[in-house]
CSV table of C-alpha atoms and ligand atoms in Angstrom, one decimal:
chain,number,residue,atom,x,y,z
A,1,MET,CA,-29.6,81.8,20.4
A,2,THR,CA,-28.7,83.3,17.0
A,3,ILE,CA,-26.4,86.3,17.5
A,4,PHE,CA,-25.7,87.3,13.9
A,5,THR,CA,-28.3,87.5,11.1
A,6,ALA,CA,-27.4,89.2,7.7
A,7,ILE,CA,-30.6,91.3,7.7
A,8,PRO,CA,-31.7,91.6,11.4
A,9,TRP,CA,-35.2,92.7,10.7
A,10,LYS,CA,-38.3,92.2,8.6
A,11,LEU,CA,-40.1,95.2,7.1
A,12,TYR,CA,-42.8,95.0,4.5
A,13,GLU,CA,-43.8,92.2,2.2
A,14,ASP,CA,-42.0,92.4,-1.1
A,15,GLY,CA,-44.1,94.3,-3.7
A,16,SER,CA,-46.7,95.6,-1.3
A,17,THR,CA,-47.7,99.3,-1.5
A,18,ARG,CA,-45.8,100.2,1.7
A,19,PHE,CA,-42.7,98.3,0.4
A,20,TRP,CA,-42.8,100.5,-2.8
A,21,VAL,CA,-43.4,103.7,-0.8
A,22,HIS,CA,-40.5,103.0,1.5
A,23,TYR,CA,-38.0,101.9,-1.2
A,24,GLY,CA,-39.2,104.5,-3.7
A,25,LEU,CA,-38.4,107.2,-1.1
A,26,VAL,CA,-35.0,105.6,-0.4
A,27,ILE,CA,-34.2,105.9,-4.1
A,28,LEU,CA,-35.4,109.5,-4.1
A,29,GLY,CA,-33.2,110.1,-1.1
A,30,PHE,CA,-30.1,108.8,-2.9
A,31,VAL,CA,-30.8,111.1,-5.8
A,32,LEU,CA,-31.3,114.1,-3.5
A,33,ALA,CA,-28.0,113.3,-1.8
A,34,VAL,CA,-26.2,113.4,-5.2
A,35,ILE,CA,-27.9,116.6,-6.2
A,36,THR,CA,-27.1,118.2,-2.8
A,37,ILE,CA,-23.4,117.4,-2.8
A,38,ILE,CA,-23.0,118.9,-6.3
A,39,ALA,CA,-25.1,122.0,-5.6
A,40,GLN,CA,-23.5,122.7,-2.2
A,41,TRP,CA,-20.0,122.3,-3.7
A,42,ALA,CA,-20.9,124.8,-6.4
A,43,LYS,CA,-22.3,127.3,-3.9
A,44,PRO,CA,-22.8,126.9,-0.1
A,45,ALA,CA,-26.3,127.4,1.2
A,46,PRO,CA,-26.5,131.2,1.9
A,47,TYR,CA,-26.8,131.3,5.7
A,48,GLY,CA,-24.4,132.1,8.5
A,49,LYS,CA,-20.8,132.7,7.2
A,50,HIS,CA,-22.0,132.3,3.7
A,51,GLU,CA,-25.0,134.6,3.9
A,52,ALA,CA,-25.4,136.3,0.5
A,53,ASN,CA,-27.1,139.7,0.4
A,54,ASP,CA,-27.8,139.4,-3.3
A,55,ALA,CA,-29.5,136.1,-3.2
A,56,ASN,CA,-33.3,136.2,-3.3
A,57,TRP,CA,-34.6,133.3,-1.2
A,58,GLY,CA,-38.0,134.9,-0.4
A,59,PRO,CA,-39.3,136.8,2.6
A,60,MET,CA,-37.3,136.9,5.8
A,61,ILE,CA,-38.5,135.2,8.9
A,62,HIS,CA,-37.1,134.9,12.4
A,63,GLN,CA,-34.0,132.7,12.4
A,64,ARG,CA,-35.0,130.8,15.6
A,65,LEU,CA,-38.5,130.2,14.2
A,66,GLY,CA,-37.0,129.1,10.9
A,67,HIS,CA,-34.9,126.4,12.6
A,68,ILE,CA,-37.7,125.2,14.7
A,69,PHE,CA,-39.9,124.9,11.6
A,70,SER,CA,-37.3,123.1,9.5
A,71,ASP,CA,-36.1,120.7,12.2
A,72,ALA,CA,-38.6,120.3,15.0
A,73,LEU,CA,-41.7,119.8,12.8
A,74,PRO,CA,-40.3,116.9,10.8
A,75,GLY,CA,-37.8,115.7,13.4
A,76,VAL,CA,-40.1,115.6,16.4
A,77,LEU,CA,-43.7,116.1,15.5
A,78,MET,CA,-43.9,114.3,12.2
A,79,PHE,CA,-41.5,111.6,13.4
A,80,LEU,CA,-43.8,110.8,16.4
A,81,LEU,CA,-46.9,110.9,14.3
A,82,VAL,CA,-45.4,108.4,11.8
A,83,PHE,CA,-44.0,106.2,14.5
A,84,PHE,CA,-47.2,105.9,16.4
A,85,PHE,CA,-49.9,106.1,13.7
A,86,TYR,CA,-48.1,104.6,10.6
A,87,GLY,CA,-45.9,102.3,12.6
A,88,SER,CA,-47.0,98.9,14.0
A,89,LYS,CA,-44.1,97.4,15.8
A,90,ARG,CA,-43.8,98.1,19.5
A,91,GLU,CA,-40.8,96.1,20.8
A,92,HIS,CA,-38.1,97.5,23.0
A,93,THR,CA,-35.8,97.9,20.0
A,94,ASN,CA,-38.3,100.1,18.2
A,95,TYR,CA,-38.6,102.3,21.2
A,96,ILE,CA,-34.9,102.5,21.7
A,97,PHE,CA,-34.4,103.8,18.2
A,98,MET,CA,-37.3,106.3,18.6
A,99,ALA,CA,-35.7,107.6,21.9
A,100,LEU,CA,-32.3,108.0,20.3
A,101,TRP,CA,-33.7,109.9,17.3
A,102,LEU,CA,-35.7,112.2,19.6
A,103,THR,CA,-32.7,112.8,21.9
A,104,HIS,CA,-31.1,114.4,18.9
A,105,TYR,CA,-34.1,116.2,17.4
A,106,VAL,CA,-35.6,117.6,20.6
A,107,HIS,CA,-32.3,119.3,21.1
A,108,ARG,CA,-31.6,120.3,17.4
A,109,GLY,CA,-35.2,121.4,16.7
A,110,ILE,CA,-36.1,123.1,19.9
A,111,LEU,CA,-33.2,123.8,22.3
A,112,HIS,CA,-30.5,124.5,19.8
A,113,PRO,CA,-32.4,127.3,18.0
A,114,MET,CA,-33.4,128.9,21.3
A,115,LEU,CA,-29.8,128.9,22.6
A,116,MET,CA,-27.6,129.8,19.7
A,117,ARG,CA,-26.3,133.3,19.2
A,118,TYR,CA,-27.0,133.9,15.5
A,119,ARG,CA,-25.3,136.8,13.8
A,120,SER,CA,-28.5,137.5,11.8
A,121,LYS,CA,-31.8,137.6,13.5
A,122,LYS,CA,-33.6,136.7,10.2
A,123,VAL,CA,-33.3,134.0,7.6
A,124,ALA,CA,-34.9,133.7,4.2
A,125,LEU,CA,-38.0,131.5,4.0
A,126,GLY,CA,-36.4,129.7,1.1
A,127,ILE,CA,-33.5,128.5,3.2
A,128,THR,CA,-35.9,127.3,5.9
A,129,LEU,CA,-37.9,125.4,3.3
A,130,GLY,CA,-34.7,124.1,1.7
A,131,GLY,CA,-34.1,122.3,5.1
A,132,PHE,CA,-37.7,121.5,5.8
A,133,PHE,CA,-38.6,119.5,2.7
A,134,PRO,CA,-35.5,117.1,2.6
A,135,ASN,CA,-36.0,116.7,6.4
A,136,CYS,CA,-39.6,115.6,5.8
A,137,LEU,CA,-38.5,113.0,3.3
A,138,PHE,CA,-35.6,111.5,5.4
A,139,HIS,CA,-37.4,111.8,8.7
A,140,PHE,CA,-40.5,110.1,7.4
A,141,LEU,CA,-38.3,107.3,6.0
A,142,ASN,CA,-36.5,106.8,9.3
A,143,ALA,CA,-39.7,106.9,11.4
A,144,ASP,CA,-41.4,104.5,8.9
A,145,PHE,CA,-38.4,102.2,9.4
A,146,VAL,CA,-38.0,102.2,13.1
A,147,GLY,CA,-41.8,102.2,13.6
A,148,ASN,CA,-42.3,99.1,11.4
A,149,ALA,CA,-39.2,97.0,11.5
A,150,ASP,CA,-39.5,93.7,13.2
A,151,PHE,CA,-36.1,93.2,14.7
A,152,VAL,CA,-34.7,89.7,15.5
A,153,GLU,CA,-34.8,88.7,19.1
A,154,ASN,CA,-31.7,89.6,21.0
A,155,TYR,CA,-30.6,92.2,18.5
A,156,TYR,CA,-29.2,94.0,21.6
A,157,TYR,CA,-26.2,91.6,21.4
A,158,ASP,CA,-25.5,92.2,17.8
A,159,PRO,CA,-22.2,94.1,17.2
A,160,ARG,CA,-23.9,96.4,14.7
A,161,PHE,CA,-26.4,97.5,17.4
A,162,ILE,CA,-23.7,97.9,20.1
A,163,ILE,CA,-21.1,99.7,17.9
A,164,GLY,CA,-23.7,101.7,16.1
A,165,ILE,CA,-25.2,103.0,19.3
A,166,LEU,CA,-21.7,103.8,20.8
A,167,LEU,CA,-20.9,105.8,17.6
A,168,TYR,CA,-24.2,107.6,17.9
A,169,VAL,CA,-23.6,108.6,21.5
A,170,LEU,CA,-20.0,109.6,20.8
A,171,GLY,CA,-21.1,111.7,17.7
A,172,TYR,CA,-23.8,113.3,19.8
A,173,ILE,CA,-21.4,114.3,22.5
A,174,ILE,CA,-18.9,115.7,20.0
A,175,ASN,CA,-21.7,117.6,18.1
A,176,ARG,CA,-23.1,119.1,21.3
A,177,TRP,CA,-19.7,120.0,22.7
A,178,ALA,CA,-18.7,121.7,19.4
A,179,ASP,CA,-21.9,123.7,19.1
A,180,HIS,CA,-21.6,124.7,22.7
A,181,LYS,CA,-18.0,125.9,22.2
A,182,LEU,CA,-19.1,128.0,19.2
A,183,ARG,CA,-21.9,129.5,21.2
A,184,SER,CA,-19.5,130.4,24.1
A,185,LEU,CA,-17.2,132.2,21.7
A,186,ARG,CA,-19.8,134.9,21.4
A,187,GLU,CA,-20.5,134.7,25.2
A,188,THR,CA,-17.0,135.5,26.2
A,189,LYS,CA,-15.7,137.7,23.4
A,190,GLY,CA,-18.7,139.6,22.2
A,191,GLU,CA,-17.6,143.2,22.7
A,192,ASP,CA,-19.2,143.9,19.3
A,193,GLY,CA,-22.7,142.9,20.4
A,194,CYS,CA,-22.1,139.2,20.1
A,195,THR,CA,-22.2,139.1,16.4
A,196,GLY,CA,-18.5,138.6,15.4
A,197,TYR,CA,-16.7,135.4,14.3
A,198,TYR,CA,-13.6,134.2,16.2
A,199,ILE,CA,-11.2,131.3,15.8
A,200,PRO,CA,-12.2,128.4,18.0
A,201,TYR,CA,-9.5,126.6,19.8
A,202,GLY,CA,-9.3,123.4,22.0
A,203,GLY,CA,-10.3,119.8,21.7
A,204,LEU,CA,-11.2,118.7,18.2
A,205,PHE,CA,-11.0,122.3,17.0
A,206,GLU,CA,-7.2,121.8,17.0
A,207,LEU,CA,-7.6,119.2,14.3
A,208,ILE,CA,-10.6,120.2,12.3
A,209,THR,CA,-12.6,123.4,11.4
A,210,CYS,CA,-16.0,121.8,11.8
A,211,PRO,CA,-16.2,119.3,14.7
A,212,ASN,CA,-19.9,120.0,15.0
A,213,TYR,CA,-20.4,118.5,11.5
A,214,PHE,CA,-17.9,115.8,12.2
A,215,GLY,CA,-19.8,114.8,15.3
A,216,GLU,CA,-23.2,114.7,13.6
A,217,LEU,CA,-21.7,112.7,10.7
A,218,VAL,CA,-20.4,110.1,13.2
A,219,GLU,CA,-23.9,110.1,14.8
A,220,TRP,CA,-25.7,109.3,11.6
A,221,LEU,CA,-23.2,106.7,10.5
A,222,GLY,CA,-23.7,105.1,13.9
A,223,TRP,CA,-27.5,105.3,13.3
A,224,ALA,CA,-27.1,103.7,9.9
A,225,LEU,CA,-25.0,100.9,11.4
A,226,ALA,CA,-27.3,100.2,14.4
A,227,THR,CA,-30.5,100.2,12.4
A,228,TRP,CA,-28.8,98.4,9.5
A,229,SER,CA,-31.2,100.0,7.2
A,230,LEU,CA,-31.2,101.8,3.8
A,231,ALA,CA,-33.3,104.5,5.5
A,232,GLY,CA,-30.5,105.2,7.9
A,233,LEU,CA,-27.8,104.9,5.2
A,234,VAL,CA,-29.5,107.3,2.9
A,235,TRP,CA,-29.9,109.8,5.7
A,236,ALA,CA,-26.2,109.5,6.6
A,237,LEU,CA,-25.3,110.0,3.0
A,238,PHE,CA,-27.4,113.1,2.7
A,239,SER,CA,-25.9,114.5,5.8
A,240,ALA,CA,-22.4,113.8,4.4
A,241,ALA,CA,-23.5,115.5,1.1
A,242,THR,CA,-24.1,118.6,3.2
A,243,PHE,CA,-21.2,118.4,5.6
A,244,ILE,CA,-18.4,117.6,3.1
A,245,PRO,CA,-18.8,120.6,0.9
A,246,ARG,CA,-19.9,123.0,3.6
A,247,SER,CA,-17.0,122.2,5.9
A,248,TRP,CA,-14.7,122.8,2.9
A,249,HIS,CA,-16.3,126.2,2.3
A,250,ASN,CA,-16.1,127.1,6.0
A,251,HIS,CA,-12.5,126.0,6.2
A,252,ASN,CA,-11.6,128.3,3.2
A,253,TRP,CA,-13.7,131.1,4.7
A,254,TYR,CA,-11.6,130.9,8.0
A,255,LYS,CA,-8.4,130.9,6.1
A,256,GLN,CA,-9.4,134.0,4.2
A,257,GLN,CA,-10.7,135.8,7.2
A,258,PHE,CA,-7.9,135.1,9.6
A,259,GLU,CA,-4.3,135.4,8.5
A,260,HIS,CA,-3.1,133.3,11.3
A,261,TYR,CA,-5.6,130.5,11.0
A,262,PRO,CA,-3.9,127.3,12.2
A,263,PRO,CA,-2.4,125.8,9.0
A,264,ASN,CA,-2.5,122.2,10.1
A,265,ARG,CA,-6.2,122.1,10.7
A,266,LYS,CA,-8.3,120.0,8.3
A,267,ALA,CA,-11.9,120.8,7.3
A,268,LEU,CA,-14.0,117.8,8.5
A,269,ILE,CA,-12.0,114.6,9.2
A,270,PRO,CA,-9.0,114.8,11.4
A,271,TRP,CA,-5.7,114.3,9.5
A,272,VAL,CA,-7.5,113.4,6.3
A,273,TYR,CA,-9.8,116.1,4.8
B,1,NAP,N1,-28.1,116.9,9.3
B,1,NAP,C1,-27.9,117.9,8.5
B,1,NAP,O1,-28.1,117.7,7.3
B,1,NAP,C2,-27.4,119.2,9.0
B,1,NAP,C3,-27.2,120.3,8.1
B,1,NAP,C4,-26.8,121.5,8.6
B,1,NAP,C5,-26.5,121.6,9.9
B,1,NAP,N2,-26.7,120.6,10.8
B,1,NAP,C6,-26.3,120.8,12.2
B,1,NAP,O2,-26.9,122.0,12.7
B,1,NAP,C7,-26.0,122.6,13.6
B,1,NAP,C8,-25.7,124.0,13.2
B,1,NAP,O3,-25.2,124.0,11.8
B,1,NAP,P1,-24.6,125.3,11.1
B,1,NAP,O4,-24.4,125.0,9.7
B,1,NAP,O5,-25.5,126.5,11.5
B,1,NAP,O6,-23.2,125.5,11.9
B,1,NAP,P2,-22.2,126.6,12.0
B,1,NAP,O7,-22.1,127.4,10.8
B,1,NAP,O8,-20.9,126.1,12.6
B,1,NAP,O9,-22.8,127.7,13.1
B,1,NAP,C9,-23.3,127.2,14.4
B,1,NAP,C10,-23.5,128.4,15.3
B,1,NAP,O10,-22.3,128.9,15.8
B,1,NAP,C11,-22.1,130.2,15.3
B,1,NAP,N3,-20.7,130.3,14.9
B,1,NAP,C12,-20.1,129.5,13.9
B,1,NAP,N4,-18.8,129.8,13.8
B,1,NAP,C13,-18.5,130.8,14.7
B,1,NAP,C14,-17.3,131.5,15.0
B,1,NAP,N5,-16.2,131.2,14.4
B,1,NAP,N6,-17.4,132.4,16.0
B,1,NAP,C15,-18.6,132.7,16.6
B,1,NAP,N7,-19.7,132.0,16.3
B,1,NAP,C16,-19.7,131.1,15.4
B,1,NAP,C17,-23.1,130.5,14.2
B,1,NAP,O11,-23.4,131.8,14.1
B,1,NAP,P3,-24.0,132.4,12.7
B,1,NAP,O12,-25.4,131.8,12.5
B,1,NAP,O13,-24.1,133.9,13.0
B,1,NAP,O14,-23.1,132.1,11.6
B,1,NAP,C18,-24.2,129.6,14.6
B,1,NAP,O15,-25.0,130.3,15.6
B,1,NAP,C19,-24.7,121.7,13.7
B,1,NAP,O16,-24.7,121.0,14.8
B,1,NAP,C20,-24.8,120.9,12.4
B,1,NAP,O17,-24.2,119.6,12.7
B,1,NAP,C21,-27.2,119.4,10.4
């Protein structure tokens, strides 16, 4: 029984159309990640704490609907369509990855927008589309990969699979916990109609400003490791390109808003950044 293989799957025949579609989109994904980190560092996407009244991002739509549109359509519907109709591999490993992905996106795309207590009821269509289009690219890539990769037998025993899935689950728990904690801030302290911002305390919030982003980053790094794919890697990089600058902007925002903001907290990575 071979336990370790350098590349533990086969995808498309070199040079075939599907090969070029897949790897062409991977390259596009890398370019988009670089553009994103530069753009987000220069100016955070204008929603939530960084909402800008002067920015014209098009007509306003309902915030919950906007999130369902940008996350559930690509993350659940398109992912399933690509997996089942464009994908051809039907082994347990393929289904495990599909289930993991859906665990995240059914929550993020459907439950999370229904549950969160947003300060603004509306969001600009441009912001929604700014999430929707990159999501379509990266979610297509990942569905294409997990629906078509022919994994080696016994990949379940491979350390990349085991550690990657453990990281994914750990990141998921941290992300869910942190978003829940933020949501409960408005539940318990919302004398002002549940629209204010408060300093979160407890758990990872004692170390970093954005444990929700940290958790999600751990999740996608775990995904990239477990799938051992460029599709997973480029998606983890794109997520990092969003979280690294936005956590820094959020961190500075808290420091400006709250005089007594805990000085030892970092932005995204405990003790480091
Ligand atoms: N994969 C990706 O590329 C990607 C990109 C972005 C986000 N995400 C994920 O999407 C989720 C939400 O992201 P986000 O950028 O919207 O996060 P966020 O800015 O931390 O806000 C999350 C929710 O908590 C509320 N909130 C935040 N800070 C608060 C405070 N101090 N007091 C009271 N309420 C507070 C926000 O209200 P307001 O809306 O009123 O500000 C919002 O409803 C996260 O889990 C994140 O990991 C993923």
